[in-house]
């Protein structure tokens, strides 16, 4: 594969001088149009040591408008980053719409660092690379132009380059033990790199192999590719690229289904409720305190129709915890900064650092519930979201987050009763709005969306718990007990 | 002072039970109104050890809607926080409009920790407390209700409380060496605390002393005070409180002034420009590389009229630097998240961590330039901003940031020439808009604002450099040279 970029590509000085002025003008014009679009771009540079990636990035900065371009030098993760799942540090740095972010190996680092990749099994490597690919596909589908460059040098060219740097007093400082080691391990590195590049090459995020010996050729080729790829996307009729194949319609949800199946008459007598509430709150208090010491964290997601009792269930949990340890996040419409990023960005942004608890009153599942039913997301978007959510949750749990998801189910009659009650009880009036009545009319569509969601996102690492919620006491206790049991199972 | 809260305040159980339900309903109602307002609230709890601050915060969480309330447990600063000025960690946690943030000692920590305050001179302590006071006044003026509670126990009550905790097997874990030490150092701590409380008490951010012995009294008093203070602000005719005294009008700017005084005919011959540009870019490259190792950072601020050449000057600097070390930030209208916070929040948010460079194409000075001239900020707001900016910049420089501020000055004729040029040269057309022509008509107002700004924000730690910018070569080199000289003086 890399042989195709060992053919001696060169751009003569005269030709370069002729081409560059137009290219620069076009790059600036492209950036200006990008700035007013809902598109962003991620440029990722990989390659063999000594291929001159930093020089090329510096040239991009020179040719382009630095105000719309940000290069992320990612040295070791900070301690805040270490307290989050590995991909968090990349998500937080994704450029907003209109801008370009430049990354070096970044999410490929674990697979391109021989020291680290040698310690992984090949199954781990494949699973990791599949995740990388899925991540890039999500970005592409969300309007991010993903540009990946692999800057290649032949073994001989690499050695010459490193020796050249070492010989020049101006650049000798750049050649350390690490660079010399790379020369020695050239063959092993290329073998690994070839595999990584091949496996993660995709139509949405292709690798561009660039022969890196001649710096004029390298600079020009990278910049030209950036220009062409982003311009093409800007000129496409609709901003995001069409999916390879349109989403298939889901089979309609029919009764009986897993929600209609629930026994909503389940209830709990007051005395037993009081007793068990006290017991489980006590246990939750102890467990969350232990969480802080164990460097794990807890995420609780509550979903359910309006008036299904999410707020009440949340309060029964939070009362047992120390206010310094938890945060309750209520998901509403995204802010404009959130809208300028891929949809999962706002959820990545908010996940708790190790040692703490976040309780979500509605969550990322809005994508496949309200956004689906109300048509805020296209078919392709919300269909794609099932996989994105499963992958997201897998990453959370792998990072030591205990993830508990509860669906609170009530029937239409009970919902109506609670709406009416809210209208008449003074301090509950604010909870009922026009919108609630409107949503109620779509309750069949919401039920279908919920059934699909539960089926497609109940995973072994993050199963859904269905909660019969017509009796509030029963529901509150089931949520509380589920959280306590999952925390106990986690062996903090 | 603390004697007033050693009088034995008690709230009987019966009375408490009678009062609390209404209080809770009112708190929820207040939060609902707060959520729709442009106001936020900061609750800060200080007090003697054992006064039960966490319990009271937990009660607040129990009584209020946790979705609008966030408690910040601030353990030691993270390494990202350590790479920024000390106040950065508090700024980043300020609640947005509609929400309430709960903090413990937080920005008072250095002054209330005997170990740390004993190592400071009394001048350092006074300067620090004055800054704390200014910070809180800024918050208040920006629509944040600042509520500070001091929870007090007499020496005897403290000893009883700590002994009580130690005796109960459920709470014994909370009594460590630290708590026992606090009992021993009660008198010294109270002496220091009295001073801190007295000096930082202000009409905008008063301390509320609360006798903490009786927990019902403590919970009720804190919650009631929160309710009353926020409700009062919500009911005030205009959201932010009126300043103690309205801002005085500034004297009109007359000629000659420090801008009209500049010799705009200054220029640089091409050959010398090329030679010096090369020399200073080389030095800038070396210096910014050293920056990374020295754990210092560089902030360059460029201000000046439209078409004064800021972009060109920035490019001459960035070309000399490694793209991984710098970021160019172009300041435009704030996002909605930024608008939901005090105005300086967006700038605190963006300051570079140690080791890196940020170049601002326009900056926080927009507050006293465009926002003043266009009337986006009230008189009181922009007058207040001079002091806020000076304090902000002092904090940056104290944290090891080299701060360089350049004003690029061109005359109206040259500006007109450049505008016309932009209209005719194809790849410059995008730079000129209707708005530029409109701003031009207000050029006298902009000049007056600039003169005031330069006078009031030229400090010994962050002086303005005035750049005669009619000759682009001269201007670019003066900016570049200024940055290089300031970095050299910083002895990295």
PDB file of N, CA and C in Angstrom, chain A residues 24-25 28 32 54 57-58 61-62 64 66-67 70-71 73 75 78-81 92 104 170 173 282 289 292 315 319 321-324 326-330 335-339 349 361 427 430, chain B residues 24-25 32 54 57-58 61-62 64 66-67 70-71 73 75 78-81 92 104 170 173 282 289 292 315 319 321-324 326-330 335-339 349 361 427 430:
ATOM      1  N   UNK A  24      -3.782  29.618  -2.208  1.00  0.00           N
ATOM      2  CA  UNK A  24      -4.015  30.379  -0.971  1.00  0.00           C
ATOM      3  C   UNK A  24      -5.288  31.196  -1.061  1.00  0.00           C
ATOM      4  N   UNK A  25      -5.491  31.841  -2.192  1.00  0.00           N
ATOM      5  CA  UNK A  25      -6.714  32.641  -2.355  1.00  0.00           C
ATOM      6  C   UNK A  25      -7.938  31.735  -2.254  1.00  0.00           C
ATOM      7  N   UNK A  28      -8.613  30.648   1.388  1.00  0.00           N
ATOM      8  CA  UNK A  28      -9.247  31.707   2.178  1.00  0.00           C
ATOM      9  C   UNK A  28     -10.720  31.845   1.814  1.00  0.00           C
ATOM     10  N   UNK A  32     -13.975  31.211   4.234  1.00  0.00           N
ATOM     11  CA  UNK A  32     -14.997  32.219   4.442  1.00  0.00           C
ATOM     12  C   UNK A  32     -16.382  31.579   4.269  1.00  0.00           C
ATOM     13  N   UNK A  54       4.562  18.610  11.367  1.00  0.00           N
ATOM     14  CA  UNK A  54       4.441  19.941  11.974  1.00  0.00           C
ATOM     15  C   UNK A  54       4.736  21.024  10.951  1.00  0.00           C
ATOM     16  N   UNK A  57       1.694  21.470   8.879  1.00  0.00           N
ATOM     17  CA  UNK A  57       0.635  22.158   9.625  1.00  0.00           C
ATOM     18  C   UNK A  57       0.966  23.645   9.729  1.00  0.00           C
ATOM     19  N   UNK A  58       2.236  23.952   9.941  1.00  0.00           N
ATOM     20  CA  UNK A  58       2.615  25.367   9.998  1.00  0.00           C
ATOM     21  C   UNK A  58       2.351  26.068   8.673  1.00  0.00           C
ATOM     22  N   UNK A  61      -1.260  26.827   8.418  1.00  0.00           N
ATOM     23  CA  UNK A  61      -1.577  28.013   9.218  1.00  0.00           C
ATOM     24  C   UNK A  61      -1.153  29.287   8.494  1.00  0.00           C
ATOM     25  N   UNK A  62      -0.058  29.199   7.789  1.00  0.00           N
ATOM     26  CA  UNK A  62       0.449  30.369   7.075  1.00  0.00           C
ATOM     27  C   UNK A  62      -0.484  30.720   5.920  1.00  0.00           C
ATOM     28  N   UNK A  64      -3.697  29.818   5.534  1.00  0.00           N
ATOM     29  CA  UNK A  64      -5.114  29.959   5.821  1.00  0.00           C
ATOM     30  C   UNK A  64      -5.343  31.026   6.883  1.00  0.00           C
ATOM     31  N   UNK A  66      -5.920  31.926  10.343  1.00  0.00           N
ATOM     32  CA  UNK A  66      -5.693  31.216  11.602  1.00  0.00           C
ATOM     33  C   UNK A  66      -6.885  31.341  12.550  1.00  0.00           C
ATOM     34  N   UNK A  67      -7.761  32.305  12.310  1.00  0.00           N
ATOM     35  CA  UNK A  67      -8.904  32.478  13.215  1.00  0.00           C
ATOM     36  C   UNK A  67      -9.919  31.365  13.072  1.00  0.00           C
ATOM     37  N   UNK A  70      -7.660  25.607  14.295  1.00  0.00           N
ATOM     38  CA  UNK A  70      -7.007  25.387  15.582  1.00  0.00           C
ATOM     39  C   UNK A  70      -6.296  24.046  15.595  1.00  0.00           C
ATOM     40  N   UNK A  71      -5.019  24.089  15.942  1.00  0.00           N
ATOM     41  CA  UNK A  71      -4.235  22.865  15.989  1.00  0.00           C
ATOM     42  C   UNK A  71      -4.133  22.403  17.429  1.00  0.00           C
ATOM     43  N   UNK A  73      -2.253  20.295  19.946  1.00  0.00           N
ATOM     44  CA  UNK A  73      -1.093  19.507  20.335  1.00  0.00           C
ATOM     45  C   UNK A  73      -1.520  18.722  21.557  1.00  0.00           C
ATOM     46  N   UNK A  75      -0.412  16.476  24.186  1.00  0.00           N
ATOM     47  CA  UNK A  75       0.588  15.747  24.940  1.00  0.00           C
ATOM     48  C   UNK A  75      -0.194  14.780  25.837  1.00  0.00           C
ATOM     49  N   UNK A  78      -4.384  15.288  30.567  1.00  0.00           N
ATOM     50  CA  UNK A  78      -4.374  15.987  31.855  1.00  0.00           C
ATOM     51  C   UNK A  78      -5.112  15.142  32.886  1.00  0.00           C
ATOM     52  N   UNK A  79      -5.035  15.519  34.156  1.00  0.00           N
ATOM     53  CA  UNK A  79      -5.727  14.671  35.137  1.00  0.00           C
ATOM     54  C   UNK A  79      -7.241  14.759  34.986  1.00  0.00           C
ATOM     55  N   UNK A  80      -7.750  15.900  34.509  1.00  0.00           N
ATOM     56  CA  UNK A  80      -9.190  15.954  34.247  1.00  0.00           C
ATOM     57  C   UNK A  80      -9.553  14.974  33.136  1.00  0.00           C
ATOM     58  N   UNK A  81      -8.682  14.878  32.154  1.00  0.00           N
ATOM     59  CA  UNK A  81      -8.947  13.940  31.055  1.00  0.00           C
ATOM     60  C   UNK A  81      -8.855  12.498  31.531  1.00  0.00           C
ATOM     61  N   UNK A  92     -14.171  16.878  23.386  1.00  0.00           N
ATOM     62  CA  UNK A  92     -14.227  18.254  23.892  1.00  0.00           C
ATOM     63  C   UNK A  92     -13.497  19.224  22.982  1.00  0.00           C
ATOM     64  N   UNK A 104      -3.001  15.674  15.488  1.00  0.00           N
ATOM     65  CA  UNK A 104      -1.987  14.707  15.080  1.00  0.00           C
ATOM     66  C   UNK A 104      -2.577  13.309  15.349  1.00  0.00           C
ATOM     67  N   UNK A 170      20.527  24.058  13.944  1.00  0.00           N
ATOM     68  CA  UNK A 170      19.219  24.683  14.203  1.00  0.00           C
ATOM     69  C   UNK A 170      18.142  23.664  14.548  1.00  0.00           C
ATOM     70  N   UNK A 173      18.166  19.734  18.077  1.00  0.00           N
ATOM     71  CA  UNK A 173      17.404  19.514  19.320  1.00  0.00           C
ATOM     72  C   UNK A 173      16.175  18.644  19.099  1.00  0.00           C
ATOM     73  N   UNK A 282     -30.396   4.584  52.826  1.00  0.00           N
ATOM     74  CA  UNK A 282     -29.209   4.408  53.662  1.00  0.00           C
ATOM     75  C   UNK A 282     -28.104   3.719  52.862  1.00  0.00           C
ATOM     76  N   UNK A 289     -20.801   7.236  48.768  1.00  0.00           N
ATOM     77  CA  UNK A 289     -19.618   7.723  49.466  1.00  0.00           C
ATOM     78  C   UNK A 289     -18.409   6.852  49.080  1.00  0.00           C
ATOM     79  N   UNK A 292     -16.732   7.697  45.700  1.00  0.00           N
ATOM     80  CA  UNK A 292     -15.747   8.764  45.667  1.00  0.00           C
ATOM     81  C   UNK A 292     -14.346   8.210  45.885  1.00  0.00           C
ATOM     82  N   UNK A 315     -35.699  12.792  43.227  1.00  0.00           N
ATOM     83  CA  UNK A 315     -35.558  13.379  44.564  1.00  0.00           C
ATOM     84  C   UNK A 315     -35.345  12.301  45.626  1.00  0.00           C
ATOM     85  N   UNK A 319     -31.811  12.716  47.827  1.00  0.00           N
ATOM     86  CA  UNK A 319     -31.875  12.968  49.258  1.00  0.00           C
ATOM     87  C   UNK A 319     -30.930  12.077  50.046  1.00  0.00           C
ATOM     88  N   UNK A 321     -27.977  11.279  49.021  1.00  0.00           N
ATOM     89  CA  UNK A 321     -26.574  11.515  48.663  1.00  0.00           C
ATOM     90  C   UNK A 321     -26.107  12.858  49.207  1.00  0.00           C
ATOM     91  N   UNK A 322     -24.794  13.030  49.214  1.00  0.00           N
ATOM     92  CA  UNK A 322     -24.207  14.292  49.622  1.00  0.00           C
ATOM     93  C   UNK A 322     -24.232  15.234  48.418  1.00  0.00           C
ATOM     94  N   UNK A 323     -24.696  16.463  48.640  1.00  0.00           N
ATOM     95  CA  UNK A 323     -24.847  17.412  47.532  1.00  0.00           C
ATOM     96  C   UNK A 323     -23.537  17.659  46.793  1.00  0.00           C
ATOM     97  N   UNK A 324     -22.427  17.396  47.442  1.00  0.00           N
ATOM     98  CA  UNK A 324     -21.150  17.637  46.773  1.00  0.00           C
ATOM     99  C   UNK A 324     -20.810  16.541  45.777  1.00  0.00           C
ATOM    100  N   UNK A 326     -23.186  14.831  43.697  1.00  0.00           N
ATOM    101  CA  UNK A 326     -24.052  14.576  42.546  1.00  0.00           C
ATOM    102  C   UNK A 326     -24.471  15.853  41.836  1.00  0.00           C
ATOM    103  N   UNK A 327     -24.979  15.629  40.633  1.00  0.00           N
ATOM    104  CA  UNK A 327     -25.479  16.702  39.806  1.00  0.00           C
ATOM    105  C   UNK A 327     -26.712  16.152  39.107  1.00  0.00           C
ATOM    106  N   UNK A 328     -27.767  16.936  39.056  1.00  0.00           N
ATOM    107  CA  UNK A 328     -28.949  16.514  38.311  1.00  0.00           C
ATOM    108  C   UNK A 328     -29.004  17.337  37.035  1.00  0.00           C
ATOM    109  N   UNK A 329     -29.056  16.681  35.911  1.00  0.00           N
ATOM    110  CA  UNK A 329     -29.059  17.393  34.641  1.00  0.00           C
ATOM    111  C   UNK A 329     -30.391  17.155  33.959  1.00  0.00           C
ATOM    112  N   UNK A 330     -31.043  18.247  33.647  1.00  0.00           N
ATOM    113  CA  UNK A 330     -32.324  18.158  32.990  1.00  0.00           C
ATOM    114  C   UNK A 330     -32.094  18.537  31.536  1.00  0.00           C
ATOM    115  N   UNK A 335     -28.164  24.389  23.407  1.00  0.00           N
ATOM    116  CA  UNK A 335     -27.728  25.784  23.209  1.00  0.00           C
ATOM    117  C   UNK A 335     -27.121  25.915  21.818  1.00  0.00           C
ATOM    118  N   UNK A 336     -26.814  27.147  21.422  1.00  0.00           N
ATOM    119  CA  UNK A 336     -26.289  27.286  20.057  1.00  0.00           C
ATOM    120  C   UNK A 336     -24.885  26.697  19.916  1.00  0.00           C
ATOM    121  N   UNK A 337     -24.102  26.701  21.002  1.00  0.00           N
ATOM    122  CA  UNK A 337     -22.794  26.044  20.926  1.00  0.00           C
ATOM    123  C   UNK A 337     -22.972  24.536  20.749  1.00  0.00           C
ATOM    124  N   UNK A 338     -23.976  24.004  21.409  1.00  0.00           N
ATOM    125  CA  UNK A 338     -24.233  22.573  21.294  1.00  0.00           C
ATOM    126  C   UNK A 338     -24.727  22.220  19.894  1.00  0.00           C
ATOM    127  N   UNK A 339     -25.570  23.083  19.365  1.00  0.00           N
ATOM    128  CA  UNK A 339     -26.070  22.837  18.007  1.00  0.00           C
ATOM    129  C   UNK A 339     -24.966  22.910  16.958  1.00  0.00           C
ATOM    130  N   UNK A 349     -19.738  16.126  26.789  1.00  0.00           N
ATOM    131  CA  UNK A 349     -19.329  17.282  27.568  1.00  0.00           C
ATOM    132  C   UNK A 349     -19.744  17.167  29.024  1.00  0.00           C
ATOM    133  N   UNK A 361     -32.421  13.710  33.971  1.00  0.00           N
ATOM    134  CA  UNK A 361     -33.861  13.789  33.823  1.00  0.00           C
ATOM    135  C   UNK A 361     -34.090  13.992  32.321  1.00  0.00           C
ATOM    136  N   UNK A 427     -49.310  24.474  43.390  1.00  0.00           N
ATOM    137  CA  UNK A 427     -47.862  24.438  43.221  1.00  0.00           C
ATOM    138  C   UNK A 427     -47.406  23.420  42.186  1.00  0.00           C
ATOM    139  N   UNK A 430     -47.239  24.859  37.282  1.00  0.00           N
ATOM    140  CA  UNK A 430     -46.162  25.213  36.348  1.00  0.00           C
ATOM    141  C   UNK A 430     -45.658  24.009  35.568  1.00  0.00           C
TER     142      UNK A 430
ATOM    143  N   UNK B  24     -40.817  25.582  51.310  1.00  0.00           N
ATOM    144  CA  UNK B  24     -40.438  24.728  50.176  1.00  0.00           C
ATOM    145  C   UNK B  24     -41.218  25.089  48.920  1.00  0.00           C
ATOM    146  N   UNK B  25     -42.504  25.313  49.086  1.00  0.00           N
ATOM    147  CA  UNK B  25     -43.310  25.690  47.916  1.00  0.00           C
ATOM    148  C   UNK B  25     -42.807  27.012  47.345  1.00  0.00           C
ATOM    149  N   UNK B  32     -38.505  28.517  39.731  1.00  0.00           N
ATOM    150  CA  UNK B  32     -39.165  28.494  38.438  1.00  0.00           C
ATOM    151  C   UNK B  32     -39.075  29.858  37.760  1.00  0.00           C
ATOM    152  N   UNK B  54     -22.344  21.094  55.121  1.00  0.00           N
ATOM    153  CA  UNK B  54     -22.796  20.092  54.149  1.00  0.00           C
ATOM    154  C   UNK B  54     -24.217  19.663  54.435  1.00  0.00           C
ATOM    155  N   UNK B  57     -26.475  22.261  53.074  1.00  0.00           N
ATOM    156  CA  UNK B  57     -26.519  22.209  51.610  1.00  0.00           C
ATOM    157  C   UNK B  57     -27.379  21.028  51.162  1.00  0.00           C
ATOM    158  N   UNK B  58     -27.253  19.922  51.856  1.00  0.00           N
ATOM    159  CA  UNK B  58     -28.090  18.771  51.504  1.00  0.00           C
ATOM    160  C   UNK B  58     -29.569  19.073  51.702  1.00  0.00           C
ATOM    161  N   UNK B  61     -30.771  21.096  48.829  1.00  0.00           N
ATOM    162  CA  UNK B  61     -31.008  20.217  47.682  1.00  0.00           C
ATOM    163  C   UNK B  61     -32.317  19.461  47.824  1.00  0.00           C
ATOM    164  N   UNK B  62     -32.625  19.097  49.054  1.00  0.00           N
ATOM    165  CA  UNK B  62     -33.849  18.345  49.302  1.00  0.00           C
ATOM    166  C   UNK B  62     -35.078  19.232  49.058  1.00  0.00           C
ATOM    167  N   UNK B  64     -35.197  22.078  47.267  1.00  0.00           N
ATOM    168  CA  UNK B  64     -35.280  22.794  45.998  1.00  0.00           C
ATOM    169  C   UNK B  64     -35.236  21.822  44.823  1.00  0.00           C
ATOM    170  N   UNK B  66     -33.346  20.165  42.195  1.00  0.00           N
ATOM    171  CA  UNK B  66     -31.911  19.918  42.003  1.00  0.00           C
ATOM    172  C   UNK B  66     -31.463  20.211  40.584  1.00  0.00           C
ATOM    173  N   UNK B  67     -32.411  20.298  39.655  1.00  0.00           N
ATOM    174  CA  UNK B  67     -32.019  20.550  38.267  1.00  0.00           C
ATOM    175  C   UNK B  67     -31.522  21.981  38.056  1.00  0.00           C
ATOM    176  N   UNK B  70     -26.510  23.540  41.533  1.00  0.00           N
ATOM    177  CA  UNK B  70     -25.322  22.697  41.449  1.00  0.00           C
ATOM    178  C   UNK B  70     -24.329  23.067  42.542  1.00  0.00           C
ATOM    179  N   UNK B  71     -23.916  22.043  43.292  1.00  0.00           N
ATOM    180  CA  UNK B  71     -22.967  22.263  44.371  1.00  0.00           C
ATOM    181  C   UNK B  71     -21.576  21.864  43.895  1.00  0.00           C
ATOM    182  N   UNK B  73     -18.070  20.851  44.863  1.00  0.00           N
ATOM    183  CA  UNK B  73     -17.104  20.398  45.854  1.00  0.00           C
ATOM    184  C   UNK B  73     -15.749  20.648  45.244  1.00  0.00           C
ATOM    185  N   UNK B  75     -12.158  20.166  45.636  1.00  0.00           N
ATOM    186  CA  UNK B  75     -10.981  19.645  46.297  1.00  0.00           C
ATOM    187  C   UNK B  75      -9.790  20.365  45.684  1.00  0.00           C
ATOM    188  N   UNK B  78      -7.222  20.817  39.892  1.00  0.00           N
ATOM    189  CA  UNK B  78      -6.736  19.830  38.920  1.00  0.00           C
ATOM    190  C   UNK B  78      -5.520  20.411  38.207  1.00  0.00           C
ATOM    191  N   UNK B  79      -4.812  19.577  37.428  1.00  0.00           N
ATOM    192  CA  UNK B  79      -3.633  20.147  36.771  1.00  0.00           C
ATOM    193  C   UNK B  79      -4.022  21.148  35.692  1.00  0.00           C
ATOM    194  N   UNK B  80      -5.190  20.986  35.090  1.00  0.00           N
ATOM    195  CA  UNK B  80      -5.620  22.018  34.143  1.00  0.00           C
ATOM    196  C   UNK B  80      -5.844  23.339  34.874  1.00  0.00           C
ATOM    197  N   UNK B  81      -6.376  23.235  36.073  1.00  0.00           N
ATOM    198  CA  UNK B  81      -6.606  24.454  36.852  1.00  0.00           C
ATOM    199  C   UNK B  81      -5.293  25.087  37.285  1.00  0.00           C
ATOM    200  N   UNK B  92     -14.961  29.340  35.721  1.00  0.00           N
ATOM    201  CA  UNK B  92     -15.494  28.304  34.834  1.00  0.00           C
ATOM    202  C   UNK B  92     -16.700  27.607  35.438  1.00  0.00           C
ATOM    203  N   UNK B 104     -18.420  26.125  48.611  1.00  0.00           N
ATOM    204  CA  UNK B 104     -17.943  26.238  49.991  1.00  0.00           C
ATOM    205  C   UNK B 104     -16.904  27.367  50.013  1.00  0.00           C
ATOM    206  N   UNK B 170     -21.787   6.154  63.334  1.00  0.00           N
ATOM    207  CA  UNK B 170     -22.187   6.501  61.975  1.00  0.00           C
ATOM    208  C   UNK B 170     -21.410   7.695  61.417  1.00  0.00           C
ATOM    209  N   UNK B 173     -16.215   8.605  61.273  1.00  0.00           N
ATOM    210  CA  UNK B 173     -15.256   8.706  60.160  1.00  0.00           C
ATOM    211  C   UNK B 173     -15.016  10.153  59.729  1.00  0.00           C
ATOM    212  N   UNK B 282      12.631  35.087  13.631  1.00  0.00           N
ATOM    213  CA  UNK B 282      13.532  34.054  14.140  1.00  0.00           C
ATOM    214  C   UNK B 282      13.560  34.090  15.670  1.00  0.00           C
ATOM    215  N   UNK B 289       9.228  28.873  21.730  1.00  0.00           N
ATOM    216  CA  UNK B 289       9.590  27.502  22.037  1.00  0.00           C
ATOM    217  C   UNK B 289      10.039  27.397  23.494  1.00  0.00           C
ATOM    218  N   UNK B 292       7.253  27.212  26.150  1.00  0.00           N
ATOM    219  CA  UNK B 292       6.662  25.914  26.431  1.00  0.00           C
ATOM    220  C   UNK B 292       7.384  25.233  27.596  1.00  0.00           C
ATOM    221  N   UNK B 315      -0.624  37.569  11.212  1.00  0.00           N
ATOM    222  CA  UNK B 315       0.002  36.538  10.363  1.00  0.00           C
ATOM    223  C   UNK B 315       1.527  36.616  10.431  1.00  0.00           C
ATOM    224  N   UNK B 319       3.366  33.098  11.745  1.00  0.00           N
ATOM    225  CA  UNK B 319       4.257  32.367  10.838  1.00  0.00           C
ATOM    226  C   UNK B 319       5.549  31.957  11.508  1.00  0.00           C
ATOM    227  N   UNK B 321       5.757  30.950  14.563  1.00  0.00           N
ATOM    228  CA  UNK B 321       5.519  30.031  15.685  1.00  0.00           C
ATOM    229  C   UNK B 321       5.101  28.657  15.174  1.00  0.00           C
ATOM    230  N   UNK B 322       5.191  27.702  16.062  1.00  0.00           N
ATOM    231  CA  UNK B 322       4.740  26.351  15.754  1.00  0.00           C
ATOM    232  C   UNK B 322       3.227  26.303  15.969  1.00  0.00           C
ATOM    233  N   UNK B 323       2.524  25.763  14.967  1.00  0.00           N
ATOM    234  CA  UNK B 323       1.056  25.753  15.029  1.00  0.00           C
ATOM    235  C   UNK B 323       0.527  25.056  16.274  1.00  0.00           C
ATOM    236  N   UNK B 324       1.332  24.199  16.879  1.00  0.00           N
ATOM    237  CA  UNK B 324       0.853  23.497  18.073  1.00  0.00           C
ATOM    238  C   UNK B 324       0.885  24.367  19.309  1.00  0.00           C
ATOM    239  N   UNK B 326       0.144  27.870  19.368  1.00  0.00           N
ATOM    240  CA  UNK B 326      -0.653  29.095  19.440  1.00  0.00           C
ATOM    241  C   UNK B 326      -2.081  28.879  18.947  1.00  0.00           C
ATOM    242  N   UNK B 327      -2.892  29.861  19.270  1.00  0.00           N
ATOM    243  CA  UNK B 327      -4.289  29.886  18.879  1.00  0.00           C
ATOM    244  C   UNK B 327      -4.623  31.334  18.570  1.00  0.00           C
ATOM    245  N   UNK B 328      -5.320  31.560  17.477  1.00  0.00           N
ATOM    246  CA  UNK B 328      -5.760  32.922  17.165  1.00  0.00           C
ATOM    247  C   UNK B 328      -7.249  32.986  17.439  1.00  0.00           C
ATOM    248  N   UNK B 329      -7.647  33.906  18.265  1.00  0.00           N
ATOM    249  CA  UNK B 329      -9.055  34.010  18.626  1.00  0.00           C
ATOM    250  C   UNK B 329      -9.601  35.325  18.104  1.00  0.00           C
ATOM    251  N   UNK B 330     -10.636  35.200  17.331  1.00  0.00           N
ATOM    252  CA  UNK B 330     -11.253  36.378  16.754  1.00  0.00           C
ATOM    253  C   UNK B 330     -12.542  36.618  17.523  1.00  0.00           C
ATOM    254  N   UNK B 335     -21.855  33.879  22.161  1.00  0.00           N
ATOM    255  CA  UNK B 335     -22.855  32.818  21.982  1.00  0.00           C
ATOM    256  C   UNK B 335     -23.899  32.929  23.091  1.00  0.00           C
ATOM    257  N   UNK B 336     -24.954  32.137  23.017  1.00  0.00           N
ATOM    258  CA  UNK B 336     -25.983  32.279  24.058  1.00  0.00           C
ATOM    259  C   UNK B 336     -25.496  31.779  25.419  1.00  0.00           C
ATOM    260  N   UNK B 337     -24.590  30.797  25.422  1.00  0.00           N
ATOM    261  CA  UNK B 337     -24.033  30.385  26.713  1.00  0.00           C
ATOM    262  C   UNK B 337     -23.197  31.509  27.310  1.00  0.00           C
ATOM    263  N   UNK B 338     -22.483  32.217  26.452  1.00  0.00           N
ATOM    264  CA  UNK B 338     -21.660  33.320  26.941  1.00  0.00           C
ATOM    265  C   UNK B 338     -22.532  34.458  27.464  1.00  0.00           C
ATOM    266  N   UNK B 339     -23.606  34.714  26.750  1.00  0.00           N
ATOM    267  CA  UNK B 339     -24.517  35.774  27.190  1.00  0.00           C
ATOM    268  C   UNK B 339     -25.183  35.442  28.520  1.00  0.00           C
ATOM    269  N   UNK B 349     -12.732  32.042  30.157  1.00  0.00           N
ATOM    270  CA  UNK B 349     -12.860  30.723  29.570  1.00  0.00           C
ATOM    271  C   UNK B 349     -11.759  30.446  28.550  1.00  0.00           C
ATOM    272  N   UNK B 361      -7.611  38.783  18.071  1.00  0.00           N
ATOM    273  CA  UNK B 361      -7.974  39.755  17.050  1.00  0.00           C
ATOM    274  C   UNK B 361      -9.257  40.416  17.578  1.00  0.00           C
ATOM    275  N   UNK B 427     -10.216  39.139  -3.902  1.00  0.00           N
ATOM    276  CA  UNK B 427     -10.111  38.275  -2.720  1.00  0.00           C
ATOM    277  C   UNK B 427     -10.127  39.071  -1.419  1.00  0.00           C
ATOM    278  N   UNK B 430     -14.627  40.162   0.664  1.00  0.00           N
ATOM    279  CA  UNK B 430     -15.386  39.628   1.797  1.00  0.00           C
ATOM    280  C   UNK B 430     -15.094  40.384   3.086  1.00  0.00           C
TER     281      UNK B 430
END
